[in-house]
Short mmCIF file of C-alpha atoms and ligand atoms in Angstrom, two decimals:
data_model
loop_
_atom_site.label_atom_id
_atom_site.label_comp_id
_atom_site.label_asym_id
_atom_site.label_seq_id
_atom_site.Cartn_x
_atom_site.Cartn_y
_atom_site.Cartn_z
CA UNK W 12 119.83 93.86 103.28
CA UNK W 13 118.55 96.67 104.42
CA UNK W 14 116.94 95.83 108.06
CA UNK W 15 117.88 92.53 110.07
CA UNK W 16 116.29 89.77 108.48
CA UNK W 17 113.20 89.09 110.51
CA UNK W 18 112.68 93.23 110.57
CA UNK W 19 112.40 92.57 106.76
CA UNK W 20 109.94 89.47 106.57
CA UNK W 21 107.63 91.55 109.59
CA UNK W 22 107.31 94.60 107.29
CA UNK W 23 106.45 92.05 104.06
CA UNK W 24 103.91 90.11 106.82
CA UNK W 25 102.81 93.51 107.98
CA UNK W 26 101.84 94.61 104.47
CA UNK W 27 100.48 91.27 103.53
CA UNK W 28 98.05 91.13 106.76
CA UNK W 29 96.98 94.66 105.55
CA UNK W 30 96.71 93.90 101.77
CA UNK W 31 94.04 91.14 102.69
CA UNK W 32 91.68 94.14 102.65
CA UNK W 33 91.96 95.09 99.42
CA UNK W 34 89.78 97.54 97.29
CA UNK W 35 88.07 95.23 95.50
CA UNK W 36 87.57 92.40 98.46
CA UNK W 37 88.31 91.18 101.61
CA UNK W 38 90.59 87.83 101.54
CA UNK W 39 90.06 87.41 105.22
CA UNK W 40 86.60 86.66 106.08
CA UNK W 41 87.04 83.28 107.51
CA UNK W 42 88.90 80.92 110.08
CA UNK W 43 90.01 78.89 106.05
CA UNK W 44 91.66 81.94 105.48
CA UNK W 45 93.20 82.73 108.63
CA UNK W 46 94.49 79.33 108.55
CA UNK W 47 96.13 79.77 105.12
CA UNK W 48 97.75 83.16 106.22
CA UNK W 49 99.33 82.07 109.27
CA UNK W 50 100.64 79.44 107.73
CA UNK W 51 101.96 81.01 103.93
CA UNK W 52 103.38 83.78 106.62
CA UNK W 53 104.37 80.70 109.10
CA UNK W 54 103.36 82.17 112.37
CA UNK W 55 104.30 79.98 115.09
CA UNK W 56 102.31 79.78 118.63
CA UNK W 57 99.19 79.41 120.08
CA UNK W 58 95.73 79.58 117.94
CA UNK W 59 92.16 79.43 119.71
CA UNK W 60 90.74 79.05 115.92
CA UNK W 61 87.42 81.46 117.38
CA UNK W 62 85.66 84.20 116.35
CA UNK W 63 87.74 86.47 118.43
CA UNK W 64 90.57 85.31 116.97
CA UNK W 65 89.62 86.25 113.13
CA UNK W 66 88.21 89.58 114.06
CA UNK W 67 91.37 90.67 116.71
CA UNK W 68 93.66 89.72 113.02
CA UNK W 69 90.74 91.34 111.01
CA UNK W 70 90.81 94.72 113.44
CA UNK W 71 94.23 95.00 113.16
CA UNK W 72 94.62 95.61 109.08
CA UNK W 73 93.19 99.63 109.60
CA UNK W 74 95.43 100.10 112.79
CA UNK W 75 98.75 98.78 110.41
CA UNK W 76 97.35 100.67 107.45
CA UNK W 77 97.63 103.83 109.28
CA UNK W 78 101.03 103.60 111.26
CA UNK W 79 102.27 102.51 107.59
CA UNK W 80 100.61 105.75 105.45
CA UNK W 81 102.09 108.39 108.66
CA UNK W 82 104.91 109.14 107.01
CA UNK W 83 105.59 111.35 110.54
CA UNK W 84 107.93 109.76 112.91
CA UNK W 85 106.55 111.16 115.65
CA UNK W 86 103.15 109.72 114.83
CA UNK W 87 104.44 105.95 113.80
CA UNK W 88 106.63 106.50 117.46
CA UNK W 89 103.57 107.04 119.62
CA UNK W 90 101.22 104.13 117.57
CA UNK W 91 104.21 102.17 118.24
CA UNK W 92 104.36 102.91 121.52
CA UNK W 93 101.29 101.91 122.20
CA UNK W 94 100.98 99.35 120.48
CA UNK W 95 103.75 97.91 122.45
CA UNK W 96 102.60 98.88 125.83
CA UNK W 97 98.93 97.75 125.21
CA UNK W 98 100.57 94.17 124.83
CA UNK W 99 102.64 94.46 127.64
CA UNK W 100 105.53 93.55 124.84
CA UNK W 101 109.22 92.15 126.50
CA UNK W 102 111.64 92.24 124.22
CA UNK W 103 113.64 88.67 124.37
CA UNK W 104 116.75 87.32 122.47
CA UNK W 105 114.99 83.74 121.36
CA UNK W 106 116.60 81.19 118.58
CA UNK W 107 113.70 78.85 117.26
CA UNK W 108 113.45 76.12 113.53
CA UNK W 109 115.32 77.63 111.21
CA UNK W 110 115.93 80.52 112.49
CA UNK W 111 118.74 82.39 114.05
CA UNK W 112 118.93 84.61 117.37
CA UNK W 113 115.63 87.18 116.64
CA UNK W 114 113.72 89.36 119.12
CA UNK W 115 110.01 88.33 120.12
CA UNK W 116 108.58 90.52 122.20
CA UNK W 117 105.62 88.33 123.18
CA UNK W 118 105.41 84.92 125.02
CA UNK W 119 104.16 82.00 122.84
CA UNK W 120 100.53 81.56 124.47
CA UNK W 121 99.79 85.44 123.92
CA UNK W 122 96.38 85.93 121.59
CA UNK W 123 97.59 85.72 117.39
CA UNK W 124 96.25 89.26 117.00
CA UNK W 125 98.66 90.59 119.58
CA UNK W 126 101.72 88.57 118.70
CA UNK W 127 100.87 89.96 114.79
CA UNK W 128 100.47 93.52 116.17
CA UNK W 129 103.88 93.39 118.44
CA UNK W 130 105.91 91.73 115.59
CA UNK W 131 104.41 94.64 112.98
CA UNK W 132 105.29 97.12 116.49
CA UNK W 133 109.00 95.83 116.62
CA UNK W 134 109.78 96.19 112.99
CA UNK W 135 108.23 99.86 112.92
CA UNK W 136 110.73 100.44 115.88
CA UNK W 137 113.77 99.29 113.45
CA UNK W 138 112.44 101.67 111.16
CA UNK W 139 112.01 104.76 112.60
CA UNK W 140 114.79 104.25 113.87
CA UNK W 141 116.72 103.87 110.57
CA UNK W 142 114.31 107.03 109.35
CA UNK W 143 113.66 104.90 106.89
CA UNK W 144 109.21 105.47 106.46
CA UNK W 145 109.92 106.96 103.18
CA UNK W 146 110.43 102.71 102.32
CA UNK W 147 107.04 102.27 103.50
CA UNK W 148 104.61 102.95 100.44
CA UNK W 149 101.37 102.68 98.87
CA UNK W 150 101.30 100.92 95.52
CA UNK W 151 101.31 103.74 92.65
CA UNK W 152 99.12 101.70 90.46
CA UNK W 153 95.88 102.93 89.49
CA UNK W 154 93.29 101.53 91.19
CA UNK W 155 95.74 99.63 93.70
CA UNK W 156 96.17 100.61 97.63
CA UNK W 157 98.06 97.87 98.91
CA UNK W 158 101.20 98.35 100.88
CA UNK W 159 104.68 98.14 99.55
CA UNK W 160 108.13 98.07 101.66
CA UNK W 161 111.03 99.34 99.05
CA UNK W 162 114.17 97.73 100.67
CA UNK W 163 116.09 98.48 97.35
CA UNK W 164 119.01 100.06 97.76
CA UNK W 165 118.21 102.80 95.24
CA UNK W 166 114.78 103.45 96.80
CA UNK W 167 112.88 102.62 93.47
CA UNK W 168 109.80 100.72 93.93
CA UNK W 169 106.56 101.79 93.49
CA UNK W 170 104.35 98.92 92.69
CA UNK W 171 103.24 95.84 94.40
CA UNK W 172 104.05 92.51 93.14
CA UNK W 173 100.19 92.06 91.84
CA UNK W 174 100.86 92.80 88.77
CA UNK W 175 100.40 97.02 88.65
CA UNK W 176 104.11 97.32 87.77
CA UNK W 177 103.35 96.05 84.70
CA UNK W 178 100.02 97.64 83.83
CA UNK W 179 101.58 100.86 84.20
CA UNK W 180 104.40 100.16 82.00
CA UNK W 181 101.65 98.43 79.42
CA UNK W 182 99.67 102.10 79.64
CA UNK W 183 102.34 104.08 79.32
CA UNK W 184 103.50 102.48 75.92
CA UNK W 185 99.82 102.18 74.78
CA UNK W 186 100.19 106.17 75.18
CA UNK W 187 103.05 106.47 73.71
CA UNK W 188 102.31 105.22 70.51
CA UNK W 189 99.06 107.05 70.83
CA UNK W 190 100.99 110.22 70.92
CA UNK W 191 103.31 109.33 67.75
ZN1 LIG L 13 110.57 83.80 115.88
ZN1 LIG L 14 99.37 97.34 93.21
#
């Protein structure tokens, strides 16, 4: 493990929320999908199920997208920062289903958008902290942008789980035995 455990599953929600815009569509047009990605992500807490609701998630894909891509610290810190401060975020200890002692940093009844947005905040902390943003990546397949957090030990992965890994490995040998 390379972060705490619910640093790692924020960074794979993070990317997730993000990779709903892809380049080819948008998987989160409607309050069916929201639905389906709070609970495939199991977000606990309050929902309104509005409009405002869809488009606060919606908004906050490009904001993610770019703290994730920095690759400065000093940039990530101060998106971070406010991120956190915009929210009025207060970090507390809390121990809730199945899971052990974890940090929210954002009561229960706060908006989706914002508790999404703190959670993303509070695992960015962890790793700028580790100087660890080279583990935050941008699938290297072709025509592929989604996010990818590398918590291999050997820093290795390039591709998302969508399937590019493989493409690329299927191209390379298709030009391989081009070449002989
Ligand atoms: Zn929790
Ligand atoms: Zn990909």
């Amino acid at each position: 493990m390379v972060f705490a455990r619910d640093t790692e599953v924020a960074l794979a929600t993070a990317a997730a929320l993000v990779n709903t815009l892809g380049r080819d569509a948008d998987r989160l047009t409607t309050a069916a999908g929201l639905d389906e990605f709070v609970a495939r992500w199991e977000f606990t807490g309050a929902r309104t199920h509005d409009a405002a609701e869809l488009a606060g998630t919606r908004a906050l894909r490009p904001v993610l997208r770019r703290l994730w891509t920095a690759g400065d610290p000093d940039v990530v810190a101060a998106g971070v920062n406010a991120l956190l401060a915009e929210a009025g975020a207060l970090p507390q200890l809390v121990r809730h289903d199945d899971w052990d002692w974890h940090l929210h940093a954002t009561p229960p009844h706060a908006p989706l958008a914002t508790r999404m947005a703190v959670e993303a905040a509070m695992a960015l902390v962890d790793v700028v902290r580790a100087g660890d943003l080279d583990r935050l990546r941008v699938c290297a397949g072709e025509d592929c942008a989604d996010l990818v957090v590398d918590l291999s030990r050997n820093r290795s992965r390039r591709y998302c789980d969508a399937g590019c890994g493989n493409r690329a490995n299927v191209a390379a040998y298709r030009a391989r035995r081009a070449a002989s």
